[in-house]
Amino acid sequence: MADWQEITGGVTAPKGYRAAGIAAGLKPSGAPDLALIWSDVEAIAAGVFTTSVVRAACVDYCRQRLEEKASARAILCNAGQANAATGEQGLADTLESADLLARELSISPNSVLIASTGVIGQRIKMDALRTGIPAVVAASSPEGNDAAAKAICTTDLVPKTIALETTFEGRPVRIGGICKGSGMIHPNMATLLAFVTCDATVSSHLWHDMLKRAADRSFNQITVDGDTSTNDTLIALANGQSRTPAITEMGPEAEKLEAGLTAVCQHLAKAIARDGEGATCLIEVQVTGAPDDAAARRVAKTIVGSSLVKSAVFGRDPNWGRIAAAAGRAGVSFDQDNLRIQLGEFLLMENGQPLPFDRPAASAYLKQAAAGAYLKEDTVLMQVQIGNGPGTGTAWGCDLSYDYVKINAEYTT
Amino acid sequence: MADWQEITGGVTAPKGYRAAGIAAGLKPSGAPDLALIWSDVEAIAAGVFTTSVVRAACVDYCRQRLEEKASARAILCNAGQANAATGEQGLADTLESADLLARELSISPNSVLIASTGVIGQRIKMDALRTGIPAVVAASSPEGNDAAAKAICTTDLVPKTIALETTFEGRPVRIGGICKGSGMIHPNMATLLAFVTCDATVSSHLWHDMLKRAADRSFNQITVDGDTSTNDTLIALANGQSRTPAITEMGPEAEKLEAGLTAVCQHLAKAIARDGEGATCLIEVQVTGAPDDAAARRVAKTIVGSSLVKSAVFGRDPNWGRIAAAAGRAGVSFDQDNLRIQLGEFLLMENGQPLPFDRPAASAYLKQAAAGAYLKEDTVLMQVQIGNGPGTGTAWGCDLSYDYVKINAEYTT
């Protein structure tokens, strides 16, 4: 990350991208609900999608498009109706959306990717979308990032955006991203959507592999409530408009690019965890000493996803026993006599044995971190060593509060 | 189950067992905290234990004992200190406990099994245990079930016990059980303990296999909060005192015995789910149409463990989308166009499409089931069909309430 500097502009920070977000009348509230990101030229495109077998029509559509052709010009995202559990009509609506946008942009329909978020079981309001598509194209500009970031939100408390810049052989290269997701305040609006743009020149197989690895170290390492949505989508475009040398194989340039891509994805993923339903703080769990990175990530995610650990953090209770118990059930083999647990600066357990520690001070640490709440960078940090292996991994989550239950229990009836 | 009748007496209903529960001074509260179950003769013994790599000393001890010899005379259970994360001293305490009980009963130490539940990281109060062991032996009797069921509890709201009876060739055969577990009201007291007695004559390999399968269809199918404890233990004894013919291979008799064992385990497992922290109702999820039973059980457990499904039930919200989404992420492949979801009598989804239904009536169904609360048999029933395969499976859980968060957040500090 030392190579990359944070800049403004989100997905329109990289060269050759425009974006927009408008209120097209899809959401009953009248809030912005239609977003567009598009590249001046065909961009290398890679995607990572929900693994659920219950999927939205747009997920199947994007997966098929990207299998046929690893490039795209535009991403259209509608918020309000998830277009999941909508059968053949849902797929027809997705295809029509792509056709309409392609016509408006004078590009091929197979260069259009579609994402939806909102209520499961509801079709997209096609009348509103048909009039919205020309409007969102007309509104799109190189300054459109913030409007797009806002229009993809459903129940998110804040829009989430980031951009980073570095240089390759003296020329600037930029990566930008926006995302949404916070759980399910309205029923079933669990979608995690993330869109990343980049102006580097990179081969498609390399870009795809980088995105897969970056997702494993970011979005796949966050959990708010353990529920995977029907619409989860991460798409990354790379359009070569930085005019920097093409990156076609692993090496220092590719590693640098991947580091930036991973940093963008991690920033966005942490923003989602921080905005988790009812959350009062971000929790980061760092695991070391595992047999390999995948094992470390698995332990980290199990700890950060434990309802008991999450409740303890909400209660500002430095409860090492719950951390140890969650580590033990993660499905990764280790010798419990090697377990070491640190909370902030407080060493709670070493060699598998609980240590005496300043409990009021540790509780105060949790209180202070939580006071940072959403916007500050304060985070509850848990460091867990499970052995002496080389594997490391990090996961992010949030605490479990009364508000989580309230938000999810008090809905329709 | 038609073959088996419910009777009273719990673990002392089968012939040749005595039990006791006393207050030995292990719990600070002075509540009963030491339980003993023992058989007049050496009994075939099988055990199923936590899969966590962070384990209590007594779990390692029992596992090793049962590997060496598939029989036992006595089970001693102390409540108050879990004797987990206590290192070599913890194992020494377990060994001393077994030796003391063996001396008192004039049996071999390797016929004693030990279980502990309570706070992780705390050693057993050995002084109290040393004086408690002769006292619990003296108190033991064929009427001691209820006292034992009470003494193994930590934060359970009610003791949990069951006994069933049938006949083999005209002679009565009985199976009894007690268990404890409700989550972690005090920190880390998450233990699930279950002890089953039987007076049938059965070979040890058969008894072991039956118990494994029964556990997979009962205790392994419940979830309160997804956290697995360091001390989970299920032990089943069969002492042959019914004087019925030995069952040594699968066949009608073995199937009948296994049906009874499974019914006892399911009754106890459901009692734990119903007593889940903060729970207002029991949820039962039945899955059909899976490729095999294991896949069906996996889908059922994923649904019943979903925080979003649990919150919806607490909110009396007939939210089919959350059930569908949880089924989809269970890791079992199916065609979403075959998905069928029924809540009580209400068909919510068929062929993967949401159906119109009487939402207020469905919500009223949830309200009425929940009103049954702990003691009545009212249950929220979800029936989910994922295809046309032969696999079926059931899982049990409870709703997620404000009280769950309250109980787990507001502890020490």
Coordinates of N, CA and C in Angstrom, one line a residue, chain B residues 114-240:
Chain B
I114 N -15.9 -38.8 33.0 CA -16.0 -37.5 33.7 C -16.5 -36.5 32.7
A115 N -17.4 -35.6 33.2 CA -17.9 -34.5 32.4 C -17.9 -33.2 33.3
S116 N -17.6 -32.1 32.7 CA -17.6 -30.8 33.4 C -18.3 -29.8 32.6
T117 N -18.9 -28.9 33.3 CA -19.5 -27.7 32.7 C -19.4 -26.5 33.6
G118 N -19.2 -25.3 33.0 CA -19.1 -24.1 33.8 C -18.2 -23.1 33.1
V119 N -17.5 -22.4 33.9 CA -16.7 -21.3 33.3 C -15.3 -21.8 32.7
I120 N -15.1 -21.5 31.5 CA -13.8 -21.9 30.8 C -12.7 -21.2 31.5
G121 N -11.5 -21.9 31.7 CA -10.3 -21.3 32.3 C -10.3 -21.4 33.8
Q122 N -11.3 -22.0 34.3 CA -11.3 -22.2 35.8 C -11.2 -23.7 36.1
R123 N -10.2 -24.0 37.0 CA -10.1 -25.4 37.5 C -11.3 -25.8 38.4
I124 N -11.5 -27.1 38.5 CA -12.6 -27.6 39.4 C -12.1 -27.2 40.8
K125 N -13.1 -26.8 41.7 CA -12.7 -26.6 43.1 C -12.5 -28.0 43.7
M126 N -11.3 -28.4 43.8 CA -11.0 -29.8 44.1 C -11.3 -30.1 45.6
D127 N -11.2 -29.2 46.5 CA -11.5 -29.4 47.9 C -13.0 -29.7 48.0
A128 N -13.8 -29.0 47.3 CA -15.3 -29.2 47.4 C -15.6 -30.6 46.7
L129 N -14.9 -30.9 45.6 CA -15.2 -32.1 45.0 C -14.8 -33.3 45.8
R130 N -13.6 -33.2 46.5 CA -13.2 -34.3 47.3 C -14.2 -34.7 48.4
T131 N -14.8 -33.7 49.0 CA -15.8 -34.0 50.0 C -17.1 -34.4 49.4
G132 N -17.3 -33.9 48.1 CA -18.6 -34.1 47.5 C -18.7 -35.5 46.9
I133 N -17.7 -36.2 46.5 CA -17.8 -37.5 45.9 C -18.4 -38.5 46.8
P134 N -17.9 -38.7 48.1 CA -18.5 -39.7 49.0 C -20.0 -39.3 49.2
A135 N -20.3 -38.0 49.3 CA -21.7 -37.6 49.5 C -22.6 -37.9 48.4
V136 N -22.1 -37.7 47.1 CA -23.0 -38.0 46.0 C -23.2 -39.5 45.8
V137 N -22.2 -40.3 46.2 CA -22.3 -41.8 46.1 C -23.4 -42.2 47.1
A138 N -23.3 -41.7 48.3 CA -24.2 -42.0 49.4 C -25.6 -41.6 49.0
A139 N -25.8 -40.5 48.3 CA -27.1 -40.1 48.0 C -27.7 -40.8 46.8
S140 N -26.9 -41.6 46.1 CA -27.4 -42.2 44.8 C -28.4 -43.3 45.1
S141 N -29.5 -43.3 44.2 CA -30.5 -44.3 44.4 C -31.2 -44.5 43.0
P142 N -32.1 -45.5 42.9 CA -32.8 -45.7 41.7 C -33.9 -44.6 41.5
E143 N -34.0 -43.7 42.4 CA -35.0 -42.5 42.3 C -34.2 -41.2 42.1
G144 N -33.0 -41.3 41.8 CA -32.1 -40.1 41.8 C -32.1 -39.3 40.5
N145 N -32.9 -39.7 39.5 CA -32.9 -39.0 38.2 C -33.1 -37.5 38.3
D146 N -34.1 -37.0 38.9 CA -34.4 -35.6 38.9 C -33.4 -34.8 39.6
A147 N -32.8 -35.3 40.6 CA -31.7 -34.6 41.3 C -30.5 -34.5 40.4
A148 N -30.2 -35.5 39.7 CA -29.0 -35.5 38.8 C -29.3 -34.5 37.6
A149 N -30.5 -34.6 37.1 CA -30.8 -33.7 35.9 C -30.7 -32.2 36.3
K150 N -31.0 -31.9 37.6 CA -30.9 -30.6 38.1 C -29.4 -30.2 38.3
A151 N -28.6 -31.1 38.8 CA -27.3 -30.8 39.2 C -26.3 -30.6 38.1
I152 N -26.7 -31.1 36.9 CA -25.8 -30.8 35.7 C -26.1 -29.5 35.0
C153 N -27.2 -28.8 35.5 CA -27.5 -27.5 34.8 C -26.6 -26.4 35.2
T154 N -26.4 -25.5 34.4 CA -25.7 -24.2 34.7 C -26.8 -23.1 34.6
T155 N -27.0 -22.6 33.4 CA -27.9 -21.5 33.2 C -29.2 -21.9 32.6
D156 N -29.4 -23.2 32.5 CA -30.7 -23.7 32.0 C -31.8 -23.2 32.8
L157 N -32.9 -23.0 32.1 CA -34.1 -22.5 32.9 C -34.8 -23.7 33.5
V158 N -34.8 -24.9 32.9 CA -35.4 -26.1 33.4 C -34.5 -27.3 33.2
P159 N -34.6 -28.3 34.1 CA -33.9 -29.5 33.9 C -34.6 -30.3 32.7
K160 N -33.9 -31.2 32.1 CA -34.4 -31.8 30.8 C -34.2 -33.3 31.0
T161 N -35.3 -34.0 30.9 CA -35.2 -35.5 31.2 C -36.3 -36.2 30.4
I162 N -36.1 -37.5 30.1 CA -37.0 -38.3 29.3 C -36.7 -39.7 29.5
A163 N -37.7 -40.6 29.4 CA -37.5 -42.0 29.4 C -38.6 -42.7 28.5
L164 N -38.2 -43.7 27.8 CA -39.1 -44.5 26.9 C -39.0 -45.9 27.3
E165 N -40.1 -46.7 27.0 CA -40.1 -48.1 27.3 C -40.7 -48.8 26.1
T166 N -40.2 -50.0 25.9 CA -40.8 -50.9 24.9 C -40.7 -52.3 25.4
T167 N -41.0 -53.3 24.6 CA -40.7 -54.7 25.0 C -40.0 -55.4 23.9
F168 N -39.1 -56.3 24.3 CA -38.4 -57.2 23.3 C -38.8 -58.6 23.8
E169 N -39.4 -59.3 23.0 CA -39.9 -60.7 23.4 C -40.6 -60.7 24.7
G170 N -41.5 -59.7 24.9 CA -42.3 -59.7 26.1 C -41.7 -59.1 27.3
R171 N -40.4 -58.8 27.3 CA -39.8 -58.2 28.4 C -39.5 -56.7 28.2
P172 N -39.7 -55.9 29.2 CA -39.5 -54.4 29.0 C -38.0 -54.0 28.8
V173 N -37.9 -53.1 27.9 CA -36.6 -52.5 27.7 C -36.8 -51.0 27.8
R174 N -35.9 -50.3 28.5 CA -36.1 -48.9 28.7 C -34.8 -48.1 28.3
I175 N -35.0 -46.9 27.9 CA -34.0 -45.9 27.6 C -34.3 -44.6 28.3
G176 N -33.3 -44.1 29.0 CA -33.6 -42.8 29.7 C -32.5 -41.8 29.4
G177 N -32.8 -40.5 29.6 CA -31.7 -39.5 29.3 C -31.9 -38.3 30.1
I178 N -30.8 -37.6 30.3 CA -30.9 -36.2 30.8 C -29.9 -35.4 30.0
C179 N -30.1 -34.1 30.0 CA -29.2 -33.2 29.3 C -29.2 -31.8 29.8
K180 N -28.3 -31.0 29.4 CA -28.2 -29.6 29.8 C -27.7 -28.8 28.7
G181 N -27.9 -27.5 28.7 CA -27.4 -26.6 27.6 C -28.4 -25.6 27.2
S182 N -28.0 -24.4 27.1 CA -28.9 -23.3 26.7 C -28.2 -22.1 26.0
G183 N -26.9 -22.3 25.8 CA -26.2 -21.1 25.3 C -25.2 -20.7 26.4
M184 N -24.9 -19.4 26.4 CA -23.9 -19.0 27.4 C -24.4 -17.8 28.2
I185 N -25.2 -18.0 29.2 CA -25.7 -16.9 30.0 C -24.5 -16.3 30.8
H186 N -23.8 -17.2 31.5 CA -22.5 -16.8 32.0 C -21.5 -17.0 30.9
P187 N -20.4 -16.3 31.0 CA -19.5 -16.4 29.8 C -19.0 -17.8 29.7
N188 N -19.1 -18.3 28.5 CA -18.4 -19.5 28.1 C -19.1 -20.8 28.7
M189 N -20.2 -20.6 29.3 CA -20.9 -21.8 29.8 C -21.8 -22.4 28.7
A190 N -21.2 -22.8 27.6 CA -21.9 -23.2 26.5 C -22.1 -24.7 26.4
T191 N -21.7 -25.4 27.4 CA -21.6 -26.8 27.3 C -23.0 -27.5 26.9
L192 N -23.0 -28.4 26.1 CA -24.1 -29.3 25.9 C -23.6 -30.7 26.5
L193 N -24.3 -31.1 27.5 CA -24.1 -32.4 28.1 C -25.3 -33.3 28.0
A194 N -25.2 -34.5 27.6 CA -26.3 -35.4 27.6 C -25.8 -36.8 28.0
F195 N -26.6 -37.4 28.9 CA -26.3 -38.8 29.4 C -27.5 -39.7 29.2
V196 N -27.3 -40.8 28.5 CA -28.4 -41.7 28.2 C -28.1 -43.1 28.8
T197 N -29.1 -43.7 29.4 CA -28.9 -45.0 29.9 C -29.9 -45.9 29.2
C198 N -29.5 -47.2 29.2 CA -30.4 -48.2 28.5 C -30.1 -49.6 29.2
D199 N -31.1 -50.4 29.3 CA -30.9 -51.7 29.9 C -30.9 -52.8 28.9
A200 N -30.9 -52.5 27.6 CA -30.9 -53.5 26.6 C -29.5 -54.2 26.6
T201 N -29.4 -55.3 26.0 CA -28.2 -56.0 25.8 C -27.8 -55.8 24.3
V202 N -26.7 -55.1 24.1 CA -26.3 -54.8 22.7 C -24.8 -54.8 22.6
S203 N -24.3 -55.2 21.5 CA -22.9 -55.2 21.3 C -22.3 -53.8 21.2
S204 N -21.1 -53.6 21.6 CA -20.5 -52.3 21.7 C -20.4 -51.6 20.3
H205 N -20.0 -52.3 19.3 CA -19.9 -51.6 18.0 C -21.2 -51.2 17.5
L206 N -22.2 -52.0 17.7 CA -23.6 -51.6 17.3 C -24.1 -50.4 18.0
W207 N -23.9 -50.4 19.4 CA -24.3 -49.3 20.2 C -23.6 -48.0 19.8
H208 N -22.3 -48.1 19.5 CA -21.6 -47.0 19.1 C -22.1 -46.4 17.8
D209 N -22.3 -47.3 16.8 CA -22.8 -46.8 15.5 C -24.2 -46.2 15.7
M210 N -25.1 -46.8 16.5 CA -26.4 -46.3 16.7 C -26.3 -44.9 17.4
L211 N -25.4 -44.7 18.3 CA -25.3 -43.4 19.0 C -24.9 -42.3 18.0
K212 N -23.9 -42.7 17.2 CA -23.4 -41.7 16.2 C -24.5 -41.3 15.3
R213 N -25.3 -42.2 14.8 CA -26.4 -41.9 13.9 C -27.5 -41.1 14.6
A214 N -27.8 -41.5 15.9 CA -28.8 -40.7 16.6 C -28.3 -39.3 16.9
A215 N -27.0 -39.1 17.2 CA -26.5 -37.8 17.4 C -26.6 -36.9 16.2
D216 N -26.4 -37.5 15.0 CA -26.5 -36.8 13.8 C -27.9 -36.4 13.5
R217 N -28.9 -37.1 14.0 CA -30.3 -36.7 13.8 C -30.9 -36.0 15.0
S218 N -30.1 -35.6 16.0 CA -30.6 -34.9 17.1 C -29.7 -33.8 17.6
F219 N -28.8 -34.1 18.4 CA -27.9 -33.0 19.0 C -27.1 -32.3 17.9
N220 N -26.7 -33.0 16.9 CA -26.0 -32.3 15.8 C -26.9 -31.5 14.9
Q221 N -28.2 -31.6 15.1 CA -29.2 -30.8 14.3 C -29.8 -29.7 15.1
I222 N -29.3 -29.3 16.2 CA -29.8 -28.1 16.9 C -28.8 -27.0 16.9
T223 N -29.2 -25.8 16.9 CA -28.3 -24.7 17.0 C -29.1 -23.6 17.7
V224 N -28.4 -23.0 18.7 CA -28.9 -21.8 19.4 C -28.2 -20.6 18.8
D225 N -26.9 -20.7 18.8 CA -26.2 -19.5 18.3 C -25.0 -19.9 17.4
G226 N -24.9 -21.1 17.0 CA -23.8 -21.5 16.1 C -22.5 -21.7 16.8
D227 N -22.4 -21.5 18.1 CA -21.2 -21.7 18.7 C -21.1 -23.1 19.4
T228 N -20.0 -23.8 19.1 CA -19.7 -25.1 19.6 C -18.8 -25.0 20.8
S229 N -19.2 -25.7 21.9 CA -18.5 -25.6 23.1 C -17.2 -26.4 23.2
T230 N -16.4 -26.1 24.2 CA -15.2 -26.9 24.5 C -15.5 -28.2 25.2
N231 N -16.7 -28.4 25.7 CA -17.0 -29.5 26.6 C -18.1 -30.4 26.2
D232 N -18.7 -30.2 25.0 CA -19.8 -30.9 24.5 C -19.6 -32.5 24.6
T233 N -20.5 -33.1 25.3 CA -20.3 -34.5 25.6 C -21.7 -35.2 25.5
L234 N -21.8 -36.3 24.8 CA -23.0 -37.2 24.8 C -22.4 -38.6 25.1
I235 N -22.9 -39.2 26.2 CA -22.5 -40.6 26.6 C -23.7 -41.4 26.7
A236 N -23.7 -42.6 26.2 CA -24.8 -43.6 26.3 C -24.3 -44.9 26.9
L237 N -25.0 -45.4 27.9 CA -24.6 -46.7 28.5 C -25.7 -47.7 28.2
A238 N -25.3 -48.9 28.1 CA -26.3 -50.0 27.9 C -25.8 -51.2 28.7
N239 N -26.6 -51.5 29.8 CA -26.0 -52.5 30.8 C -26.6 -53.9 30.8
G240 N -27.6 -54.1 29.8 CA -28.0 -55.5 29.7 C -28.9 -56.0 30.8

